[in-house]
Coordinates of C-alpha atoms and ligand atoms in Angstrom, one line a residue:
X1 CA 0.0 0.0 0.0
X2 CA 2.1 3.2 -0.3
X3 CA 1.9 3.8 3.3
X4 CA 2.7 7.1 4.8
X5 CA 3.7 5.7 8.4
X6 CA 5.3 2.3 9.4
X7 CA 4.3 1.0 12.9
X8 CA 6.5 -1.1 14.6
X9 CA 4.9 -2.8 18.2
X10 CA 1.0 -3.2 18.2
X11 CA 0.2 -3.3 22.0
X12 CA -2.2 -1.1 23.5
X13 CA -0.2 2.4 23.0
X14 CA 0.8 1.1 19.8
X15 CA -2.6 0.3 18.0
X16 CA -4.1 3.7 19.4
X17 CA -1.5 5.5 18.0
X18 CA -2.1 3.8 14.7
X19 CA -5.4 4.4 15.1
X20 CA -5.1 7.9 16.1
X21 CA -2.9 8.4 12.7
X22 CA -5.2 6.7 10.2
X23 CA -8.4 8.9 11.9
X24 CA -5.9 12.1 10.7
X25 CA -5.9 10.8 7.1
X26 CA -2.5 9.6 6.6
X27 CA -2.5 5.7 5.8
X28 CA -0.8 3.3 8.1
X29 CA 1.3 0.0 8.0
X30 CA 1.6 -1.9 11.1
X31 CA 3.7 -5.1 12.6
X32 CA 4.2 -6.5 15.4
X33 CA 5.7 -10.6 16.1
X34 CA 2.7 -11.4 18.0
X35 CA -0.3 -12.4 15.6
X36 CA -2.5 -11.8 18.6
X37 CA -2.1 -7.9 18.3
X38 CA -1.8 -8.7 14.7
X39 CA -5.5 -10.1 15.3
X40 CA -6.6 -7.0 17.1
X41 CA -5.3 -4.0 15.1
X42 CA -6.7 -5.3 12.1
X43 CA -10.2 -6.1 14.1
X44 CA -9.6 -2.6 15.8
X45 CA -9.2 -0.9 12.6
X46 CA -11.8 -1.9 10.7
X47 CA -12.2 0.0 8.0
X48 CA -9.8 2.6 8.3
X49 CA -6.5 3.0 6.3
X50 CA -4.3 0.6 7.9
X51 CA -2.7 -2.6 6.9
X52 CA -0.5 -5.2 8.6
X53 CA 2.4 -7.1 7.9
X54 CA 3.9 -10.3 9.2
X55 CA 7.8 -8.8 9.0
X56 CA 9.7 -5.6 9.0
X57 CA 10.9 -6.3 5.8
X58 CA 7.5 -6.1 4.7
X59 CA 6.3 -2.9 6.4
X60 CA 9.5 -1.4 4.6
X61 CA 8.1 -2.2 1.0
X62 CA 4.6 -0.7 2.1
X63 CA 5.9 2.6 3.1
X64 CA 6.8 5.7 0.6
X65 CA 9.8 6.8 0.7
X66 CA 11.5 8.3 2.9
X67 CA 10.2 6.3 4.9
X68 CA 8.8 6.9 8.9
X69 CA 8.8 4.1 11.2
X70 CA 8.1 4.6 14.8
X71 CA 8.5 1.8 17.2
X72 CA 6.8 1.3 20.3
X73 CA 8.6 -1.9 22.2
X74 CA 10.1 -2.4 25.2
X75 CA 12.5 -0.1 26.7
X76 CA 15.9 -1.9 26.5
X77 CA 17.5 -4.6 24.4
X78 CA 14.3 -4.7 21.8
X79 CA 14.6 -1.7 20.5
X80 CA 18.2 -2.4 19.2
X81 CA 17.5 -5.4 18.0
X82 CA 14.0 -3.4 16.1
X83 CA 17.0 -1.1 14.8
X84 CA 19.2 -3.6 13.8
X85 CA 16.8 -5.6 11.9
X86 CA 15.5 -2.8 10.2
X87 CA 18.6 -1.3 8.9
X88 CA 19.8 -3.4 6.2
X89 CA 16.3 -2.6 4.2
X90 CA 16.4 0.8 4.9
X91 CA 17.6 3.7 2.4
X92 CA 19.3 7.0 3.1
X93 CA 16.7 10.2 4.3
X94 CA 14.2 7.2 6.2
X95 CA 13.2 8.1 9.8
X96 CA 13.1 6.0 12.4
X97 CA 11.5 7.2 15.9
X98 CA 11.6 5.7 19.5
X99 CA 8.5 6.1 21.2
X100 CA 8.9 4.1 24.1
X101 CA 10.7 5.1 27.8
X102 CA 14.1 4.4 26.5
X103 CA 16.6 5.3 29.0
X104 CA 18.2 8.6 27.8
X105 CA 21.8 7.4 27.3
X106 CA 20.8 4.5 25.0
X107 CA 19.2 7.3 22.8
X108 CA 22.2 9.3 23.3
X109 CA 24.2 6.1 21.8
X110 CA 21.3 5.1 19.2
X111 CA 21.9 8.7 17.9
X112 CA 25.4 9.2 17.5
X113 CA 25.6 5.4 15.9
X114 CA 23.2 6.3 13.1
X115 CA 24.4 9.9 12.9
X116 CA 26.4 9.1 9.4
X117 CA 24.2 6.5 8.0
X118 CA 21.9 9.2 6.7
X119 CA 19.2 7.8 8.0
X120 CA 17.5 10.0 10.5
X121 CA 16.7 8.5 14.5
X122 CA 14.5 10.5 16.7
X123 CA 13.7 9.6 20.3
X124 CA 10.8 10.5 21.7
X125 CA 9.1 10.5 24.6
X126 CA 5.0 9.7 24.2
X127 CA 2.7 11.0 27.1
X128 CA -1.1 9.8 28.0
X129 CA -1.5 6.3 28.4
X130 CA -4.1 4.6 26.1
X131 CA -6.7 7.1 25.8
X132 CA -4.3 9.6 25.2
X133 CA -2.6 7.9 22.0
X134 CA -5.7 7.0 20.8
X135 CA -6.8 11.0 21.1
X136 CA -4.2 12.7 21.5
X137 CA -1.0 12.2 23.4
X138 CA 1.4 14.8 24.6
X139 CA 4.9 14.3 22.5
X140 CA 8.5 14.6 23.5
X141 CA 10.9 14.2 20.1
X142 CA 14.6 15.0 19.6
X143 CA 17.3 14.4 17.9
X144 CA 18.0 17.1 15.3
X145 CA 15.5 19.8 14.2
X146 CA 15.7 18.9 10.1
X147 CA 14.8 14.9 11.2
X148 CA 11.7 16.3 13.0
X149 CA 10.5 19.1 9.9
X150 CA 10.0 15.9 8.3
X151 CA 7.3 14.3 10.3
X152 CA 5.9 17.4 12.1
X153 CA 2.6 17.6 10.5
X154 CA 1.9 14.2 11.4
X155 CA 2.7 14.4 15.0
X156 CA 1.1 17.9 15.2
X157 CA -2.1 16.5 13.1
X158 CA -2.8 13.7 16.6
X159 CA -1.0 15.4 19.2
X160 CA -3.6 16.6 21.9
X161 CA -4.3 20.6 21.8
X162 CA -3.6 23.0 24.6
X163 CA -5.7 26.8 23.7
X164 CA -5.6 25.2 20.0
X165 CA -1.4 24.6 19.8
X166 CA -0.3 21.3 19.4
X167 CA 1.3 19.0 22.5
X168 CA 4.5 17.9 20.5
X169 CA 7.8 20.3 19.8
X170 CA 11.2 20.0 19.1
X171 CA 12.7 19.1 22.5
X172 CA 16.5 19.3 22.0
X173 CA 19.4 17.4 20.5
X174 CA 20.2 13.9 20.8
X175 CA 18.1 11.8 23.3
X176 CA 16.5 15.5 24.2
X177 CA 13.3 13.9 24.2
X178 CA 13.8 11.4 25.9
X179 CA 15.2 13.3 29.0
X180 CA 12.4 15.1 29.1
X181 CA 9.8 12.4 29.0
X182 CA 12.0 11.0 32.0
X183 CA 12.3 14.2 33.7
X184 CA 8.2 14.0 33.0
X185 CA 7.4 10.9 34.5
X186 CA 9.7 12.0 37.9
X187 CA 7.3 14.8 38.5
X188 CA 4.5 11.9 37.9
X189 CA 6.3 10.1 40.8
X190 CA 6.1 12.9 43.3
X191 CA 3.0 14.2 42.5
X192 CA 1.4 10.8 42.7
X193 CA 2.8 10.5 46.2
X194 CA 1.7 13.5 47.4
X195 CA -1.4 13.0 46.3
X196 CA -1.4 9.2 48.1
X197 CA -0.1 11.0 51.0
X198 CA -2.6 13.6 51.6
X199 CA -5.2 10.2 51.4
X200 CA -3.3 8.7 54.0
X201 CA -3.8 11.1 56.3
X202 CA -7.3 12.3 55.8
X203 CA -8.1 8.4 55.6
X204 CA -7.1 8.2 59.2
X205 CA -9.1 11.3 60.1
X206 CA -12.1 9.3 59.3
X207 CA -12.9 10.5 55.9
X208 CA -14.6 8.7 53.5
X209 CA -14.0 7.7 50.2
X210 CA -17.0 9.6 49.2
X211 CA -16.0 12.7 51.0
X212 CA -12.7 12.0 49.2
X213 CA -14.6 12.1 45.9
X214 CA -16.2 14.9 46.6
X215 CA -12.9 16.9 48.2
X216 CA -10.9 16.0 44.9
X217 CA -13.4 16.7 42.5
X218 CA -14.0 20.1 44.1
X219 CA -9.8 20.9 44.3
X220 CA -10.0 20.0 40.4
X221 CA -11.9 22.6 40.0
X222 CA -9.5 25.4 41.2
X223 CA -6.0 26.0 41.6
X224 CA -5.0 22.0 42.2
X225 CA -6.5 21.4 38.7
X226 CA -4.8 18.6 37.1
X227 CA -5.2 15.1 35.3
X228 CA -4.0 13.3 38.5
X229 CA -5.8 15.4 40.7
X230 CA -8.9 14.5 38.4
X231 CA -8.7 10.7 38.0
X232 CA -7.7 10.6 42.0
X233 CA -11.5 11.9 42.4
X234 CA -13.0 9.4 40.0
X235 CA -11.0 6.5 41.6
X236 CA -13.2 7.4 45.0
X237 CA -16.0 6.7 43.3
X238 CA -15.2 3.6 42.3
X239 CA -17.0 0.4 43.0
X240 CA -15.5 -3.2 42.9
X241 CA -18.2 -5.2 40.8
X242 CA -17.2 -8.4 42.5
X243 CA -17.7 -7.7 46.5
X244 CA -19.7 -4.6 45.6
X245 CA -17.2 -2.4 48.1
X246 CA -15.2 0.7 47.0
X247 CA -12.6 -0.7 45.0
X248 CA -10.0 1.3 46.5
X249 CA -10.4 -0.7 49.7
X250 CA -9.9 -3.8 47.3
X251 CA -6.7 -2.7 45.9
X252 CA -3.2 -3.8 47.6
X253 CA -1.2 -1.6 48.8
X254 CA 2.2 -2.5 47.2
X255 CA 2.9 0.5 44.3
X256 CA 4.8 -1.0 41.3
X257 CA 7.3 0.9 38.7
X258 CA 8.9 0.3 35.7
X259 CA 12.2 2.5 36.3
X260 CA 11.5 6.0 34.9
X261 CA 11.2 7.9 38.5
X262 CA 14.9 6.0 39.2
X263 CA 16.6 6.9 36.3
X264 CA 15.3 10.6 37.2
X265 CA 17.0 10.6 40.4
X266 CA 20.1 8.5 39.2
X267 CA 20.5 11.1 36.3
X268 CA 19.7 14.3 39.2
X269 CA 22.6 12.7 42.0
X270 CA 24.9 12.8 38.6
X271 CA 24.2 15.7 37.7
X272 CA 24.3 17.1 41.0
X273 CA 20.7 18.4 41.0
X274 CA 18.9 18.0 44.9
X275 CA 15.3 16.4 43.8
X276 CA 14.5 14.8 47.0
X277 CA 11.1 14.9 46.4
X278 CA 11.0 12.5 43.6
X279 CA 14.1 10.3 45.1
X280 CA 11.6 9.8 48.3
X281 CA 8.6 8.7 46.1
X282 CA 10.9 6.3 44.4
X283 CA 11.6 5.0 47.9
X284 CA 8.2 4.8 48.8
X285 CA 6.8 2.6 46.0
X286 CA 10.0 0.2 47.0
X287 CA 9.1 0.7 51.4
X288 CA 5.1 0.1 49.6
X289 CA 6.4 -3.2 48.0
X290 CA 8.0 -4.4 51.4
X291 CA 4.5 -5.8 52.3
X292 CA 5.7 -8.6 54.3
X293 CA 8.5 -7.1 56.3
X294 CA 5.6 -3.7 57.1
X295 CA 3.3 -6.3 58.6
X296 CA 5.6 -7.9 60.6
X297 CA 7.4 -5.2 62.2
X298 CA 3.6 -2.5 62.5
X299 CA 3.3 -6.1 64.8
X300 CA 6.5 -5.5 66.1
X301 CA 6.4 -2.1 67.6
X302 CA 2.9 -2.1 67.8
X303 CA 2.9 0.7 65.6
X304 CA -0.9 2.4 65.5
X305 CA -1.9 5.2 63.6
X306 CA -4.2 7.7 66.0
X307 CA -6.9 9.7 64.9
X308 CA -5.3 13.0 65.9
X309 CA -8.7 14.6 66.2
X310 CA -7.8 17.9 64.3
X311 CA -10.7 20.1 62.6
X312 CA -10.8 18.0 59.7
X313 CA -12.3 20.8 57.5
X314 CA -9.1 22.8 58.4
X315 CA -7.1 20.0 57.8
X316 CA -8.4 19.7 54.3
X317 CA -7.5 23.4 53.6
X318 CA -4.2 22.1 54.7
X319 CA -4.4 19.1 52.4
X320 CA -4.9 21.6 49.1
X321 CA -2.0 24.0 50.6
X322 CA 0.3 21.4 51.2
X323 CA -0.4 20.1 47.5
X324 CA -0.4 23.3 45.9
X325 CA 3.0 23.9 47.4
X326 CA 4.3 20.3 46.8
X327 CA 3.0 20.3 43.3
X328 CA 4.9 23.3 43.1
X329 CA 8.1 22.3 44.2
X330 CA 7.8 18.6 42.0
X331 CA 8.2 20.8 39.0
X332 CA 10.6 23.0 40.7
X333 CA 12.9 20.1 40.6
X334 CA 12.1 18.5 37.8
X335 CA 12.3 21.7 35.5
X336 CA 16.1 22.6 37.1
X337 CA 17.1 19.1 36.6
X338 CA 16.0 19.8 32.5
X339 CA 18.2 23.1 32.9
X340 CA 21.5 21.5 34.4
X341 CA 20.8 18.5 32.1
X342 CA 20.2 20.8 29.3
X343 CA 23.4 22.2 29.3
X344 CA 25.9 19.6 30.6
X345 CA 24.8 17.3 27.6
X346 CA 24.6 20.0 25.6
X347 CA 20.6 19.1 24.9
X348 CA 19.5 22.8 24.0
X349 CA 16.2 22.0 25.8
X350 CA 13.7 24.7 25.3
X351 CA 12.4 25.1 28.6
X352 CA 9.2 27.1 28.0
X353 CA 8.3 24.6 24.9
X354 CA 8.6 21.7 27.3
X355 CA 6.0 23.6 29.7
X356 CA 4.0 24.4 26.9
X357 CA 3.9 20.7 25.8
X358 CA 3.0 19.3 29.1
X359 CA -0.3 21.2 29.4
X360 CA -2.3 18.6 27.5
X361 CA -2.2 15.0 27.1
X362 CA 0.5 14.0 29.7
X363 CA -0.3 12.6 33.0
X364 CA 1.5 15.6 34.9
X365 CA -0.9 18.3 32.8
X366 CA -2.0 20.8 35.5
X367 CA -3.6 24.3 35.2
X368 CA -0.1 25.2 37.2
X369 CA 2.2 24.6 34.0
X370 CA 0.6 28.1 33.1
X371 CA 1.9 30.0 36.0
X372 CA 5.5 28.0 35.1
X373 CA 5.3 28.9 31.6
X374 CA 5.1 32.7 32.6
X375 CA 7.7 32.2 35.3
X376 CA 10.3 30.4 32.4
X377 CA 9.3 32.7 29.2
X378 CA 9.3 35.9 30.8
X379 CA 13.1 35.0 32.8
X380 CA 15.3 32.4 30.6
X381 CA 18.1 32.1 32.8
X382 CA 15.5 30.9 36.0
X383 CA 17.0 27.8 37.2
X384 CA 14.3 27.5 40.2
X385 CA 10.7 28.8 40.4
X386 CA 11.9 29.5 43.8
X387 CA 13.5 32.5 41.9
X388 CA 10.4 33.5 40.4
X389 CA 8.2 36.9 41.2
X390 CA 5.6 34.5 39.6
X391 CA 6.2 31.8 42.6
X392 CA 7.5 34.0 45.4
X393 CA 4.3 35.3 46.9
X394 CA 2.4 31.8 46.4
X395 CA 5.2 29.5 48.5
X396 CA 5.1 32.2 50.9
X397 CA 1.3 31.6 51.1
X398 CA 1.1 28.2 51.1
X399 CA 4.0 27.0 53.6
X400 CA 2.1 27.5 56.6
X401 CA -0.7 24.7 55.3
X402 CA 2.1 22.6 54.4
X403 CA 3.8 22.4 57.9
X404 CA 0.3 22.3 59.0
X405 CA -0.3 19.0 57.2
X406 CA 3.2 17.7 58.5
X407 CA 2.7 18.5 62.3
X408 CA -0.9 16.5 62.2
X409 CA 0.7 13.6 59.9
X410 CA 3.5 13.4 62.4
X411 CA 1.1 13.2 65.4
X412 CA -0.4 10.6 63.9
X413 CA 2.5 8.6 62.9
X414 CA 1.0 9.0 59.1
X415 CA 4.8 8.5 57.0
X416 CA 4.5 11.4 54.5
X417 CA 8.1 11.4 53.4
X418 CA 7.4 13.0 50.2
X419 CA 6.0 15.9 51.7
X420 CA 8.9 16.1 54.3
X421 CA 10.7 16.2 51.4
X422 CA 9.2 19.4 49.8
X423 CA 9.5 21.3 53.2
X424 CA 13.2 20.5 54.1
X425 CA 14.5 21.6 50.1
X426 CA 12.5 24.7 50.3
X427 CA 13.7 25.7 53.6
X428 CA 17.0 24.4 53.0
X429 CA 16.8 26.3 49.3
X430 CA 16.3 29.3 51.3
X431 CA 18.3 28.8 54.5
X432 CA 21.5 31.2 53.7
X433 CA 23.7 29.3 56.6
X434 CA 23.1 25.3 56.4
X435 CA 25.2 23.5 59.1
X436 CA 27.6 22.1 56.6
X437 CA 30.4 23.9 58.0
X438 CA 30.3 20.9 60.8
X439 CA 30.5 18.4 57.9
X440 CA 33.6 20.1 55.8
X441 CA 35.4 20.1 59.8
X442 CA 34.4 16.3 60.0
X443 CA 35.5 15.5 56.6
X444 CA 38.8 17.6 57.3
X445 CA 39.3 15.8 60.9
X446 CA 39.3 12.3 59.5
X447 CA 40.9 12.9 55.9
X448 CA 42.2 15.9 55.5
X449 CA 39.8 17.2 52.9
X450 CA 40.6 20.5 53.3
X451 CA 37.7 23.0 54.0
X452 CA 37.3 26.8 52.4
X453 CA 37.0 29.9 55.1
X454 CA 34.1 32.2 55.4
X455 CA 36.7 35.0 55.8
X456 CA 39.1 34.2 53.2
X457 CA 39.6 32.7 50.2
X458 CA 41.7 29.4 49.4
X459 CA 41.4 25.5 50.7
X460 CA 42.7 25.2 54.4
X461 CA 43.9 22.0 56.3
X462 CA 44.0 22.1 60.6
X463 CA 45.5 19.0 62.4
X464 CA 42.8 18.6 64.3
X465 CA 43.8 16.0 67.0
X466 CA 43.7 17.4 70.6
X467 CA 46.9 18.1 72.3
X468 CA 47.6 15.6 74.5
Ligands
6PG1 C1 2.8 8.5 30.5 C2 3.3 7.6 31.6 C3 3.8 6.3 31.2 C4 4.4 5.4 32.2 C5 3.5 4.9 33.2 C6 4.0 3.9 34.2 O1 3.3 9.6 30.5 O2 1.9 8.1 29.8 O3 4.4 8.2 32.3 O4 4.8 6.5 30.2 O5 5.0 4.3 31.6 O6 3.0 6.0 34.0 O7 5.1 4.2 34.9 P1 5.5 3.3 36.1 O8 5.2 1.9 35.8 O9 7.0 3.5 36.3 O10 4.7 3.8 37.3

């Protein structure tokens, strides 16, 4: 058929993408190794412009040139193994784009090995789950600014529309896009766990899932407005058809990951970049998936949770504070992670386009990104929102809910690390004297480190041991 877009992995992203694309006009060719999504696409299709293949080699002959495959497999060794296979049919000027979670530095590698082969690699990152790629995802790409002109009216054509712009930009050189998707799906983490947070602790005041329903529905409706704020409501309302209870009360409390929040915080502690608040909700969904060893030791030390008996309708203006300001400082870190990263690997990540892209489709899409677009666009060397005229007067505002929050979760004995998180890198962010002059004497004492002066400069050495 003389397709105008190869498909490459026919899972559930996958054949909504396809889908999505062959609703937009442009005819699509799709494979995957697995006749079973073979089965479905073609069922899914119906009669819509899309055909499928049984090999790669195949899909190449039913594309026209130059040719655009995206593949959406497996982060890992699939997608080399996708590259390498398709290679030897390919001709000079095809495009090939990665639209799964690839870890940044295999795109960084993927690039560079195909940069003289003339064929063009893009990696990019693909935001919105299934109902997103089937009506439009948020999208991530980079690699080199020509390679994307030459699929841009597709990805603009299903991308999902923020005031009428398209959710998919140019994100940078090399694995650019990737980054950013990662960097993305790190704010997920922490906003996730805030928002789980802020459950457990009103959960133990006795409110109900209802009320939670309710509470969420009506914080989606101001300031806190945002897809996971939104879904968090609808999830109260849930029902478990089996036992007829709330499902939430069904569901086990063990939070799983595939590795994108890590390779955030492996990537921030490399880079040098504090982002506590997402390294603590990576540690919480691993504490969450310690099941066995939390039951045995709440036995243990008898540990109890106590209704503290606060106001609870204060405690829910708390709640939105402590959010606002937490959701606040996830993209805080996030966004100055993008900045360091940005310039170390020498991405040339356009911050405000990355903001701009996030506002629809993505999981983290929050009427906030508005305020952050302002904050970035108007200032281009801001590193921190803390920074920002924009953000100043609102942190200021919403601290006192926040520690408000903490003191009750705390009396409790309700764990809300990621929220202890938030606190200690704001007021540590804005602390001009941190006691680290103890830890420079320490690391002088025992290795002779050397430590700088607050009265002159230079490194300086003391031999510390006490007279005898
Ligand atoms: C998205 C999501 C998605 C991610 C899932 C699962 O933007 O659509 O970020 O890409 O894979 O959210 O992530 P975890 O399994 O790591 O929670």
């Amino acid at each position: 058929m003389d397709a105008h877009f190869g498909m490459i992995g026919l899972g559930t992203m996958g054949r909504n993408l396809v889908l999505n694309i062959a609703d937009h006009g442009f005819k699509v060719c799709g494979y995957d190794r697995s006749e079973e999504q073979t089965l479905r696409m073609k069922e899914e299709a119906g009669d819509r412009p899309v055909i499928t293949v049984s090999s790669s080699a195949d899909l190449i002959k039913n594309l026209r040139t130059p040719r655009i495959i995206m593949f959406l497999v497996p982060a890992g060794k699939i997608v080399d193994a996708v590259i390498d296979e398709l290679i030897p049919n390919l001709e000079k000027g095809d495009i090939l784009i990665d639209g799964g979670n690839s870890h940044f530095i295999d795109t960084d590698r993927r690039y560079a090995a195909l940069q003289n082969s003339g064929i063009h690699f893009i990696g990019m990152g693909v935001s919105g789950g299934e109902e997103g790629a089937r009506f439009g995802p948020s999208m991530m790409p980079g690699g080199n600014e020509e390679s994307y002109k030459l699929v841009q009216d597709i990805f603009e054509s299903i991308a999902a529309k923020a005031d009428g712009e398209p959710c998919v930009a140019f994100m940078g050189n090399s694995a650019a896009g990737h980054y950013v998707k990662m960097v993305h799906n790190g704010i997920e983490y922490a906003v996730m766990q805030m928002i789980s947070e802020v459950y457990g602790l009103l959960r133990n005041e006795g409110v109900s899932n209802a009320e939670l329903h309710q509470l969420f529905d009506t914080w989606n409706k101001g300031e806190l407005q945002s897809f996971l704020i939104e879904i968090t409501a609808d999830i109260f309302k849930q029902k478990d058809p089996e036992t007829g209870n709330d499902l939430i009360d069904m569901i086990l409390d063990k939070a799983k990951q595939k590795g994108t929040g890590l390779w955030t915080s492996q990537s921030a502690l490399e880079l040098n970049v504090p982002l506590p608040t997402i390294d603590t909700s990576v540690s919480m969904r691993y504490l969450s998936a310690l099941k066995e060893e939390r039951t045995q030791f709440a036995r243990l030390y008898n540990h109890q949770n106590k209704k503290t008996g606060v106001d609870v309708e204060a405690l829910k203006k708390d709640c939105r504070d402590a959010l606002h300001f937490g959701f606040m400082m996830a993209y805080a870190q996030g966004l100055e992670l993008l900045s360091v990263a940005s310039s170390i690997y020498k991405y040339d990540i356009p911050i405000p386009t990355a903001i701009k892209v996030w506002r629809a489709g993505c999981i983290i899409r929050s009427l906030m990104l508005n305020d952050l677009y302002k904050a970035f666009s108007e200032d281009a060397t801001l590193k921190n929102v803390i920074a920002s005229p924009v953000f100043v007067p609102l942190l200021k505002e919403k601290r006192p809910g926040l520690v408000n929050f903490l003191k009750t979760a705390m009396d409790a004995g309700i764990p809300s690390l990621a929220f202890s998180a938030v606190l200690n890198y704001f007021d540590a962010y804005v602390q001009e004297r941190l006691p680290a002059n103890l830890v420079q004497a320490q690391r002088d004492y025992f290795g002779a480190h050397t430590y700088e002066r607050i009265d002159k400069e230079g490194a300086f050495h003391t031999d510390w041991t006490p007279a005898t």
